[in-house]
Amino acid sequence: MGTGDREGRAVLSDRYEAVRALTETLAEPLSAEDQTVQSMPDVSPTKWHRGHTSWFFETFLLAPADPAYERFHPRFAYIFNSYYEALGARHPRSERGLISRPGVADVTAYRRHVDEAMGELLDRPADGDRPADEDRRALVELGLHHEQQHQELLLMDIKHVLSISPLQPAYRPSIAPIKPDASTASLRSGPGWWEHEGGGAAIGHRGPGFGFDNESPRHTVHLAPFALADRTVTCGEWLAFMDDGGYQRPELWLSDGWTLVRQHGWRSPLYWSPADNGGDDVPGGDGGPGGATGGDGDWQIFTLSGPRPVDPSEPVCHVSYYEADAFAHWTGYRLPTEAEWEVAAQCRPARGGFLQLDTLHPEAAPGTPFGGVWQWTSSAYSPYPGFRTATGALGEYNGKFMVNQQVLRGGSCVTPPGHVRASYRNFFPPSARWPFAGLRLARDLEGPR
Amino acid sequence: MGTGDREGRAVLSDRYEAVRALTETLAEPLSAEDQTVQSMPDVSPTKWHRGHTSWFFETFLLAPADPAYERFHPRFAYIFNSYYEALGARHPRSERGLISRPGVADVTAYRRHVDEAMGELLDRPADGDRPADEDRRALVELGLHHEQQHQELLLMDIKHVLSISPLQPAYRPSIAPIKPDASTASLRSGPGWWEHEGGGAAIGHRGPGFGFDNESPRHTVHLAPFALADRTVTCGEWLAFMDDGGYQRPELWLSDGWTLVRQHGWRSPLYWSPADNGGDDVPGGDGGPGGATGGDGDWQIFTLSGPRPVDPSEPVCHVSYYEADAFAHWTGYRLPTEAEWEVAAQCRPARGGFLQLDTLHPEAAPGTPFGGVWQWTSSAYSPYPGFRTATGALGEYNGKFMVNQQVLRGGSCVTPPGHVRASYRNFFPPSARWPFAGLRLARDLEGPR
Amino acid sequence: MGTGDREGRAVLSDRYEAVRALTETLAEPLSAEDQTVQSMPDVSPTKWHRGHTSWFFETFLLAPADPAYERFHPRFAYIFNSYYEALGARHPRSERGLISRPGVADVTAYRRHVDEAMGELLDRPADGDRPADEDRRALVELGLHHEQQHQELLLMDIKHVLSISPLQPAYRPSIAPIKPDASTASLRSGPGWWEHEGGGAAIGHRGPGFGFDNESPRHTVHLAPFALADRTVTCGEWLAFMDDGGYQRPELWLSDGWTLVRQHGWRSPLYWSPADNGGDDVPGGDGGPGGATGGDGDWQIFTLSGPRPVDPSEPVCHVSYYEADAFAHWTGYRLPTEAEWEVAAQCRPARGGFLQLDTLHPEAAPGTPFGGVWQWTSSAYSPYPGFRTATGALGEYNGKFMVNQQVLRGGSCVTPPGHVRASYRNFFPPSARWPFAGLRLARDLEGPR
Amino acid sequence: MGTGDREGRAVLSDRYEAVRALTETLAEPLSAEDQTVQSMPDVSPTKWHRGHTSWFFETFLLAPADPAYERFHPRFAYIFNSYYEALGARHPRSERGLISRPGVADVTAYRRHVDEAMGELLDRPADGDRPADEDRRALVELGLHHEQQHQELLLMDIKHVLSISPLQPAYRPSIAPIKPDASTASLRSGPGWWEHEGGGAAIGHRGPGFGFDNESPRHTVHLAPFALADRTVTCGEWLAFMDDGGYQRPELWLSDGWTLVRQHGWRSPLYWSPADNGGDDVPGGDGGPGGATGGDGDWQIFTLSGPRPVDPSEPVCHVSYYEADAFAHWTGYRLPTEAEWEVAAQCRPARGGFLQLDTLHPEAAPGTPFGGVWQWTSSAYSPYPGFRTATGALGEYNGKFMVNQQVLRGGSCVTPPGHVRASYRNFFPPSARWPFAGLRLARDLEGPR
């Protein structure tokens, strides 16, 4: 056994501890009541996220690695399995908020139990079976990236939970102040454009670091000449869209999107409400304050630090694919494909510190394709040419969702640091509004096809 | 001001404190998570019950009595109004479990705030305006009976919440042991019968004590000769009904009931499940364990002290009106009308101690029409001749529910002591299974009509 | 065999032919398309009514009477069984309009087939087995009353079907002209009152003629002194209710009713729409034109002869129980119980010719409790004391619907002549608006209870 | 005016008459009842298709061309508008079967009215305004292709309507006999493969003939080396999939697909039912006979000539995208992308007579990518790079549906002759089973990416 191996173990151990600790830090401001509520079927309770991510390590690492491993509780496999059919029956997703027990303290004990066993496992020297050992490291890596995904979900979800309360409480105070020098002047000029001459290009994960299976295999695509906006769309621009009847003009919308607009009474992004509502009236409508019928006055926005006025200079967020597409239609531009986005991002790496989890609210991130908000693309979430799912239960991780979803690229203000890359493919149904998602415009350039 | 007045105030104060304290005692074994969950639309979270009963005193006593009274929180009127249209907008009933804040501690503080103000109010000497003073006493009395109703609801509701958890937790351990000498021998002989010769009779509240508006006015009814069973139907008798295909024979059922049987897969009372399920399988179906497909083995029942085998000698409980009616049909007897039940109960007062809140599980109560389980009657819940609703918001208390419901009589093991009487009219939709409701048989006697 | 027997047979034969012929007369104005459509789950296609009434005779008379009887088609028992569980599987009620075949011509042939066999059966001399023979006559009688019920349903249903068409077609032209001398003067004075001093009274069917099982047994009820209005409520009075915010004031409504008002946007009786809608706009809302948002102008009403202005002097029709109850609440009076109505009707027989099927639209019927519109009572549909269902499939005729319904009394302009009597109990769910139902007010009189 | 112009007009006139006449020929075997029913929301009544296609010419040609054109009926624009938001309110799609009038005869008169006016318009010499004249010809062309699409829909829809009837009637007798020499021998060997070396390729409509907007612009794609099966999957192969537990193994399915399998009880393609069902039992389940629980015996299939046994040698049909994908997963191959299909089809034109509308049931079409059944591709329906919708109402024709749908390629046995081409893009939601859709397998070839 070499030193490198020991160091490698230590590095992975440290990373394990850091990622697991961040989950607990994120849950800290939340009461037992907060951690229990499921405010809509898409949302999971905080305590479920905390349990499920532990179950992942227990199921895919601890139980297979050691026949003597004692599961924390015989029913937890039923309660904390998310969607793995190969692993047997599971508690229905839409009923996660109906379970009061296990409670928050039980979940904390569960996490400790798993962390202790994982600590031992990560400390154990390689048993000479190099491939098995590498498989195990890969699984730990996967488990950590999985947990990071749930860290973002935890924040998305708790924002929705808190937004439902008539008290409009803050997750953390003072995280999203309006920039004092916010100026709408620059908005009028529109974005700058990153141009690309088109032709063949390679997209997909190249390594050597971690990548999910859905980012592979790397392959060639052919692009027509295009340009990508150098910033995401702002709230100020979105207000102009609203003022121009954006939510009242069917000709701007995809048919399914228009159906939702009428059905749910959408008039603004999720979490927006007319500011003159004061704290005294009840924001109604669908999915929280955003459903409210707007007056013609100002708008306020619900953030993880509570409600405050809309800042026209910040990226618009919490719009569905349908809204993003209608907006693009309105501008005369369009949404980019995921391949266009990735090619543009390959040569424009993220700037340091763009993902800090300190603001928890989207800020403008000029000059980088990443950051602030996830960006809807016009690409349906499909397998790359040559894509194969893994065998066993983990084959269900990504592949079985490759229909009825759109790809989002970039990362957001609630994405954990170090989690994303140019080839990262996020995906949600086109109707989803609770992700921290906005958009970036694209346009065709003249040139040979 | 006379001594009697002061004594009267003291008595009412003591009663106020005792009733309010019981609510807190009932909530004590429950975690913050338990108090937050709403496991189905009919259920309300424990913390909501605790808040709503306080809101009742705040709204109908404190705010009208003193213009300087300071409400605990401006949004609580919205959150804790149950169904009073006259009092403005309110949080949707089916979404009470989506609110994590106010939390349990906030509700505790709210109760304290209201109790302090009520303490002062109850202490205040009559201001000479005798009618107003009596009105106020009547409202306090109403508020206390209202809170008692919610004490029973709290227990009904938390039983459903806990039953949903795959952990099948107990509310309080060891409250529902099986009687060691439970014998089914007596069951085979069937019940004894209390006979009544029929003719004119008076039913309805007579006073002088408290009665809800729906028990008035007292009036004459004409009864045909009938007999009422001297005990409620037992689990053993229900098992015989099940064994005889009770849940598979449409000819026994009301049409709407049969629709529910098929739709929800009812095969037993709510909270029953096949005992051979062990703790390892998942009781599926609708509304908890009761929906499970029964094997032909034994049955277990979920109680407020967790699961245990069915005891054939105890009253059957948690059946809907449809099931009660089908069972009666199967026996060849029938359900009593509410008038028959009341006339029989008038001369057979409850025995001391029949309602203790110590078992929290139905026990046989031979020789009294009260106790153990509520008893479905064949009477639809309708206004008595001459019934008038009160004016103002309190007119909504009972009258507006007088359609699509059946009357239940008697009281149950979770009805607070001193809450019921012979003229008491409980009511639920015929599909409701989560009340502690069973049945008592009746039959026609020969004789002049 | 006596002459009386032969004459009895001839009388029954004639009646059979007359009733069966009336069904065909009613279907005559309807195209094959009209006879196929099911415009809501409660409605059945005309061709289904024509088939089902024939199936009734085939199933309960022809097949049992003669083992050699050849059924018209092996699948018709599945298609035309309405709700008899004892007779096996049946086509789902809500999908009757999805079946294009058998078509109208097939159903006509089916009716002919059944009529021929019935002709023979009715002609056949009694075989000496007197009780069996009388049973058979009773079944024929039942079949004819059953067919009459479906004649009314056919007209109710086709009115709904035609009302759905944007063309607003007439079933028969010119059947519902406005009375030229319609005067609202008399309305302002309110109705006269038939007083009753209360006490014991007998209700229920007494014979010797036909009565449904649910009208029996005749029994004693005790009534408080009451008065019954000598006419039904008019459209003019209903307009006053609407003008006074009747559909906007929750305090007037039963809780379940108010839920429907908001859910379906009820603002007027079914089939009413604002007259200024012209023929060019689309009456929206729930269940046809009645759901339209009213302007403050005049109202038009859809009749079986197409749309025309509301006539304030005619009885209001197509209101649910909830609306009838809210209206009564608004007036300060109340709805009668079914016992009150029946006692009042016992001494006020219907005037000749009040039910003619020639108008097909409600007209005022002063001086009689019958006619014009069915009248909602405050009585839930329950079994009379001592009621027993028949054995066999026919036991399902009435008894299994005795929950969640309200009793209506009187008869309407689409009730076939000779079909009703003082003891007749019609019933519908309280939400039903497509029956020809209105209301008659009642009030308490002072006096001994 | 030149001769060419007159000839061009004559050609177009002839084509107009031929296409319009085919619609009427297809409707001929259908009764008024058949033409009225809408058996599920996706289905439209035959008379609606006949009216809507006429409305298309009225709206986009006749009304704009001649201000004096008199519309057949003022309400038909409301009734027969399908989904064009720009053209105002329209009758709800899911309620097309609730309208009995206009009836079949009214629609026939409407078609005649439109045809006469179109005859005059098509006869009218060009007015010198050449571009306008060409626009008009293009619109006529579009209207005819539109009508052809509805001819296929009419047949898809009526198959579903007839399948719902317990009588299982035939649209036309004897159109789908089993081939006497059907042999399954060839099946065991699997398909042959058309190989393609990959690299850049051009897809999309090239002209000069008609193409829909969604086929443009023609553009370059980059393909990895692949092979396409030289025939579609057969019923025999599908039976093997079923026998191997295809409908019981979640690991084969997309997550959304598996949800549908369980929700609707899918066990076979739509229109399949266990043959031992005889004619006596009722095929239940979702969307017709296909939902039935299969025994392990033989299967029968409902065709436009009624039920008959499954023929293992014919192409499998009426499967959803989810089923097609699960099947491909099971084989270890995959579905092709639409680009792969198109590139393969470019060099393999359809053989003469492959689309005849005489069989109305899929037959094997060896050696051509076209014919028999539409073929699901793995491509989501998205805009081609550079795609722009037309301005005005016709911009809604295709573009607004470009989400939540999968592309199908090829054409089927109910596609009118001359309607399809290599660049043709059909599309349906992945759950749709009532199109005549099957699948063709593809696989990756080794080689440079």
PDB file of N, CA, C and O in Angstrom, chain A residues 42-85:
ATOM      1  N   ASP A  42     -43.874  18.132  -5.799  1.00  0.00           N
ATOM      2  CA  ASP A  42     -42.485  18.200  -6.260  1.00  0.00           C
ATOM      3  C   ASP A  42     -41.498  18.411  -5.127  1.00  0.00           C
ATOM      4  O   ASP A  42     -40.315  18.103  -5.262  1.00  0.00           O
ATOM      5  N   VAL A  43     -41.983  18.990  -4.046  1.00  0.00           N
ATOM      6  CA  VAL A  43     -41.116  19.337  -2.921  1.00  0.00           C
ATOM      7  C   VAL A  43     -40.939  18.133  -2.005  1.00  0.00           C
ATOM      8  O   VAL A  43     -41.861  17.348  -1.832  1.00  0.00           O
ATOM      9  N   SER A  44     -39.756  17.963  -1.461  1.00  0.00           N
ATOM     10  CA  SER A  44     -39.558  16.969  -0.396  1.00  0.00           C
ATOM     11  C   SER A  44     -39.226  17.682   0.897  1.00  0.00           C
ATOM     12  O   SER A  44     -38.571  18.727   0.885  1.00  0.00           O
ATOM     13  N   PRO A  45     -39.655  17.106   2.035  1.00  0.00           N
ATOM     14  CA  PRO A  45     -39.303  17.716   3.318  1.00  0.00           C
ATOM     15  C   PRO A  45     -37.794  17.688   3.541  1.00  0.00           C
ATOM     16  O   PRO A  45     -37.116  16.749   3.110  1.00  0.00           O
ATOM     17  N   THR A  46     -37.294  18.694   4.233  1.00  0.00           N
ATOM     18  CA  THR A  46     -35.863  18.749   4.551  1.00  0.00           C
ATOM     19  C   THR A  46     -35.386  17.467   5.211  1.00  0.00           C
ATOM     20  O   THR A  46     -34.336  16.924   4.854  1.00  0.00           O
ATOM     21  N   LYS A  47     -36.163  16.990   6.163  1.00  0.00           N
ATOM     22  CA  LYS A  47     -35.692  15.784   6.864  1.00  0.00           C
ATOM     23  C   LYS A  47     -35.639  14.580   5.924  1.00  0.00           C
ATOM     24  O   LYS A  47     -34.830  13.688   6.100  1.00  0.00           O
ATOM     25  N   TRP A  48     -36.470  14.588   4.908  1.00  0.00           N
ATOM     26  CA  TRP A  48     -36.387  13.509   3.926  1.00  0.00           C
ATOM     27  C   TRP A  48     -35.091  13.620   3.116  1.00  0.00           C
ATOM     28  O   TRP A  48     -34.410  12.619   2.897  1.00  0.00           O
ATOM     29  N   HIS A  49     -34.752  14.817   2.673  1.00  0.00           N
ATOM     30  CA  HIS A  49     -33.488  14.991   1.942  1.00  0.00           C
ATOM     31  C   HIS A  49     -32.319  14.506   2.791  1.00  0.00           C
ATOM     32  O   HIS A  49     -31.411  13.824   2.304  1.00  0.00           O
ATOM     33  N   ARG A  50     -32.341  14.872   4.059  1.00  0.00           N
ATOM     34  CA  ARG A  50     -31.242  14.486   4.946  1.00  0.00           C
ATOM     35  C   ARG A  50     -31.181  12.969   5.127  1.00  0.00           C
ATOM     36  O   ARG A  50     -30.090  12.391   5.224  1.00  0.00           O
ATOM     37  N   GLY A  51     -32.340  12.340   5.164  1.00  0.00           N
ATOM     38  CA  GLY A  51     -32.376  10.889   5.302  1.00  0.00           C
ATOM     39  C   GLY A  51     -32.027  10.181   3.999  1.00  0.00           C
ATOM     40  O   GLY A  51     -31.240   9.231   3.979  1.00  0.00           O
ATOM     41  N   HIS A  52     -32.575  10.666   2.920  1.00  0.00           N
ATOM     42  CA  HIS A  52     -32.377  10.008   1.625  1.00  0.00           C
ATOM     43  C   HIS A  52     -30.912   9.991   1.217  1.00  0.00           C
ATOM     44  O   HIS A  52     -30.409   8.986   0.701  1.00  0.00           O
ATOM     45  N   THR A  53     -30.213  11.095   1.430  1.00  0.00           N
ATOM     46  CA  THR A  53     -28.800  11.133   1.036  1.00  0.00           C
ATOM     47  C   THR A  53     -27.973  10.168   1.879  1.00  0.00           C
ATOM     48  O   THR A  53     -26.975   9.619   1.396  1.00  0.00           O
ATOM     49  N   SER A  54     -28.413   9.935   3.104  1.00  0.00           N
ATOM     50  CA  SER A  54     -27.727   8.950   3.956  1.00  0.00           C
ATOM     51  C   SER A  54     -28.052   7.539   3.481  1.00  0.00           C
ATOM     52  O   SER A  54     -27.177   6.664   3.435  1.00  0.00           O
ATOM     53  N   TRP A  55     -29.314   7.340   3.149  1.00  0.00           N
ATOM     54  CA  TRP A  55     -29.737   6.042   2.614  1.00  0.00           C
ATOM     55  C   TRP A  55     -28.927   5.672   1.375  1.00  0.00           C
ATOM     56  O   TRP A  55     -28.602   4.510   1.153  1.00  0.00           O
ATOM     57  N   PHE A  56     -28.578   6.663   0.562  1.00  0.00           N
ATOM     58  CA  PHE A  56     -27.811   6.408  -0.654  1.00  0.00           C
ATOM     59  C   PHE A  56     -26.479   5.747  -0.309  1.00  0.00           C
ATOM     60  O   PHE A  56     -26.085   4.737  -0.900  1.00  0.00           O
ATOM     61  N   PHE A  57     -25.781   6.305   0.676  1.00  0.00           N
ATOM     62  CA  PHE A  57     -24.503   5.697   1.086  1.00  0.00           C
ATOM     63  C   PHE A  57     -24.724   4.330   1.728  1.00  0.00           C
ATOM     64  O   PHE A  57     -23.959   3.392   1.498  1.00  0.00           O
ATOM     65  N   GLU A  58     -25.765   4.219   2.529  1.00  0.00           N
ATOM     66  CA  GLU A  58     -26.047   2.944   3.192  1.00  0.00           C
ATOM     67  C   GLU A  58     -26.330   1.852   2.158  1.00  0.00           C
ATOM     68  O   GLU A  58     -25.840   0.727   2.265  1.00  0.00           O
ATOM     69  N   THR A  59     -27.110   2.214   1.137  1.00  0.00           N
ATOM     70  CA  THR A  59     -27.574   1.227   0.175  1.00  0.00           C
ATOM     71  C   THR A  59     -26.504   0.828  -0.836  1.00  0.00           C
ATOM     72  O   THR A  59     -26.340  -0.343  -1.154  1.00  0.00           O
ATOM     73  N   PHE A  60     -25.789   1.824  -1.329  1.00  0.00           N
ATOM     74  CA  PHE A  60     -24.868   1.528  -2.424  1.00  0.00           C
ATOM     75  C   PHE A  60     -23.431   1.293  -1.952  1.00  0.00           C
ATOM     76  O   PHE A  60     -22.617   0.756  -2.676  1.00  0.00           O
ATOM     77  N   LEU A  61     -23.116   1.728  -0.731  1.00  0.00           N
ATOM     78  CA  LEU A  61     -21.762   1.527  -0.224  1.00  0.00           C
ATOM     79  C   LEU A  61     -21.711   0.575   0.971  1.00  0.00           C
ATOM     80  O   LEU A  61     -21.063  -0.462   0.937  1.00  0.00           O
ATOM     81  N   LEU A  62     -22.393   0.945   2.035  1.00  0.00           N
ATOM     82  CA  LEU A  62     -22.208   0.232   3.306  1.00  0.00           C
ATOM     83  C   LEU A  62     -22.731  -1.196   3.260  1.00  0.00           C
ATOM     84  O   LEU A  62     -22.021  -2.132   3.632  1.00  0.00           O
ATOM     85  N   ALA A  63     -23.972  -1.361   2.807  1.00  0.00           N
ATOM     86  CA  ALA A  63     -24.553  -2.704   2.811  1.00  0.00           C
ATOM     87  C   ALA A  63     -23.796  -3.648   1.883  1.00  0.00           C
ATOM     88  O   ALA A  63     -23.454  -4.770   2.286  1.00  0.00           O
ATOM     89  N   PRO A  64     -23.480  -3.246   0.649  1.00  0.00           N
ATOM     90  CA  PRO A  64     -22.720  -4.162  -0.213  1.00  0.00           C
ATOM     91  C   PRO A  64     -21.305  -4.421   0.305  1.00  0.00           C
ATOM     92  O   PRO A  64     -20.763  -5.507   0.109  1.00  0.00           O
ATOM     93  N   ALA A  65     -20.693  -3.428   0.969  1.00  0.00           N
ATOM     94  CA  ALA A  65     -19.291  -3.566   1.342  1.00  0.00           C
ATOM     95  C   ALA A  65     -19.100  -4.531   2.509  1.00  0.00           C
ATOM     96  O   ALA A  65     -18.076  -5.182   2.618  1.00  0.00           O
ATOM     97  N   ASP A  66     -20.095  -4.606   3.359  1.00  0.00           N
ATOM     98  CA  ASP A  66     -19.895  -5.369   4.583  1.00  0.00           C
ATOM     99  C   ASP A  66     -21.178  -6.093   4.969  1.00  0.00           C
ATOM    100  O   ASP A  66     -22.159  -5.467   5.388  1.00  0.00           O
ATOM    101  N   PRO A  67     -21.176  -7.409   4.854  1.00  0.00           N
ATOM    102  CA  PRO A  67     -22.396  -8.181   5.158  1.00  0.00           C
ATOM    103  C   PRO A  67     -22.830  -7.984   6.605  1.00  0.00           C
ATOM    104  O   PRO A  67     -23.993  -8.197   6.933  1.00  0.00           O
ATOM    105  N   ALA A  68     -21.892  -7.589   7.451  1.00  0.00           N
ATOM    106  CA  ALA A  68     -22.240  -7.433   8.865  1.00  0.00           C
ATOM    107  C   ALA A  68     -22.778  -6.043   9.174  1.00  0.00           C
ATOM    108  O   ALA A  68     -23.174  -5.762  10.298  1.00  0.00           O
ATOM    109  N   TYR A  69     -22.783  -5.200   8.181  1.00  0.00           N
ATOM    110  CA  TYR A  69     -23.272  -3.838   8.430  1.00  0.00           C
ATOM    111  C   TYR A  69     -24.720  -3.891   8.924  1.00  0.00           C
ATOM    112  O   TYR A  69     -25.569  -4.551   8.316  1.00  0.00           O
ATOM    113  N   GLU A  70     -24.970  -3.180   9.987  1.00  0.00           N
ATOM    114  CA  GLU A  70     -26.328  -3.191  10.531  1.00  0.00           C
ATOM    115  C   GLU A  70     -27.084  -1.938  10.110  1.00  0.00           C
ATOM    116  O   GLU A  70     -26.688  -0.824  10.468  1.00  0.00           O
ATOM    117  N   ARG A  71     -28.141  -2.121   9.394  1.00  0.00           N
ATOM    118  CA  ARG A  71     -28.941  -0.980   8.966  1.00  0.00           C
ATOM    119  C   ARG A  71     -29.537  -0.277  10.185  1.00  0.00           C
ATOM    120  O   ARG A  71     -29.946  -0.925  11.140  1.00  0.00           O
ATOM    121  N   PHE A  72     -29.644   1.016  10.104  1.00  0.00           N
ATOM    122  CA  PHE A  72     -30.123   1.810  11.227  1.00  0.00           C
ATOM    123  C   PHE A  72     -31.551   1.424  11.618  1.00  0.00           C
ATOM    124  O   PHE A  72     -31.894   1.328  12.788  1.00  0.00           O
ATOM    125  N   HIS A  73     -32.392   1.187  10.609  1.00  0.00           N
ATOM    126  CA  HIS A  73     -33.791   0.834  10.886  1.00  0.00           C
ATOM    127  C   HIS A  73     -34.347   0.066   9.695  1.00  0.00           C
ATOM    128  O   HIS A  73     -34.144   0.470   8.556  1.00  0.00           O
ATOM    129  N   PRO A  74     -35.072  -1.022   9.955  1.00  0.00           N
ATOM    130  CA  PRO A  74     -35.527  -1.857   8.832  1.00  0.00           C
ATOM    131  C   PRO A  74     -36.488  -1.151   7.875  1.00  0.00           C
ATOM    132  O   PRO A  74     -36.591  -1.530   6.715  1.00  0.00           O
ATOM    133  N   ARG A  75     -37.208  -0.129   8.344  1.00  0.00           N
ATOM    134  CA  ARG A  75     -38.184   0.529   7.476  1.00  0.00           C
ATOM    135  C   ARG A  75     -37.598   1.699   6.715  1.00  0.00           C
ATOM    136  O   ARG A  75     -38.278   2.280   5.860  1.00  0.00           O
ATOM    137  N   PHE A  76     -36.380   2.096   7.037  1.00  0.00           N
ATOM    138  CA  PHE A  76     -35.840   3.294   6.398  1.00  0.00           C
ATOM    139  C   PHE A  76     -35.590   3.079   4.902  1.00  0.00           C
ATOM    140  O   PHE A  76     -35.665   4.027   4.118  1.00  0.00           O
ATOM    141  N   ALA A  77     -35.327   1.846   4.507  1.00  0.00           N
ATOM    142  CA  ALA A  77     -35.133   1.580   3.081  1.00  0.00           C
ATOM    143  C   ALA A  77     -36.427   1.871   2.319  1.00  0.00           C
ATOM    144  O   ALA A  77     -36.406   2.335   1.175  1.00  0.00           O
ATOM    145  N   TYR A  78     -37.548   1.604   2.982  1.00  0.00           N
ATOM    146  CA  TYR A  78     -38.846   1.901   2.373  1.00  0.00           C
ATOM    147  C   TYR A  78     -39.107   3.410   2.364  1.00  0.00           C
ATOM    148  O   TYR A  78     -39.610   3.974   1.393  1.00  0.00           O
ATOM    149  N   ILE A  79     -38.739   4.058   3.432  1.00  0.00           N
ATOM    150  CA  ILE A  79     -39.069   5.481   3.590  1.00  0.00           C
ATOM    151  C   ILE A  79     -38.168   6.378   2.747  1.00  0.00           C
ATOM    152  O   ILE A  79     -38.627   7.378   2.190  1.00  0.00           O
ATOM    153  N   PHE A  80     -36.889   6.005   2.623  1.00  0.00           N
ATOM    154  CA  PHE A  80     -35.944   6.944   2.020  1.00  0.00           C
ATOM    155  C   PHE A  80     -35.490   6.572   0.611  1.00  0.00           C
ATOM    156  O   PHE A  80     -34.648   7.249   0.036  1.00  0.00           O
ATOM    157  N   ASN A  81     -36.022   5.495   0.049  1.00  0.00           N
ATOM    158  CA  ASN A  81     -35.777   5.221  -1.370  1.00  0.00           C
ATOM    159  C   ASN A  81     -36.551   6.260  -2.171  1.00  0.00           C
ATOM    160  O   ASN A  81     -37.721   6.521  -1.914  1.00  0.00           O
ATOM    161  N   SER A  82     -35.896   6.855  -3.136  1.00  0.00           N
ATOM    162  CA  SER A  82     -36.553   7.911  -3.906  1.00  0.00           C
ATOM    163  C   SER A  82     -37.328   7.334  -5.081  1.00  0.00           C
ATOM    164  O   SER A  82     -38.538   7.501  -5.177  1.00  0.00           O
ATOM    165  N   TYR A  83     -36.608   6.642  -5.977  1.00  0.00           N
ATOM    166  CA  TYR A  83     -37.289   6.177  -7.193  1.00  0.00           C
ATOM    167  C   TYR A  83     -36.658   4.909  -7.762  1.00  0.00           C
ATOM    168  O   TYR A  83     -36.897   4.586  -8.930  1.00  0.00           O
ATOM    169  N   TYR A  84     -35.884   4.197  -6.987  1.00  0.00           N
ATOM    170  CA  TYR A  84     -35.184   3.020  -7.519  1.00  0.00           C
ATOM    171  C   TYR A  84     -36.098   1.798  -7.481  1.00  0.00           C
ATOM    172  O   TYR A  84     -36.268   1.179  -6.437  1.00  0.00           O
ATOM    173  N   GLU A  85     -36.656   1.475  -8.638  1.00  0.00           N
ATOM    174  CA  GLU A  85     -37.566   0.335  -8.741  1.00  0.00           C
ATOM    175  C   GLU A  85     -36.856  -0.964  -8.370  1.00  0.00           C
ATOM    176  O   GLU A  85     -37.449  -1.862  -7.772  1.00  0.00           O
TER     177      GLU A  85
END
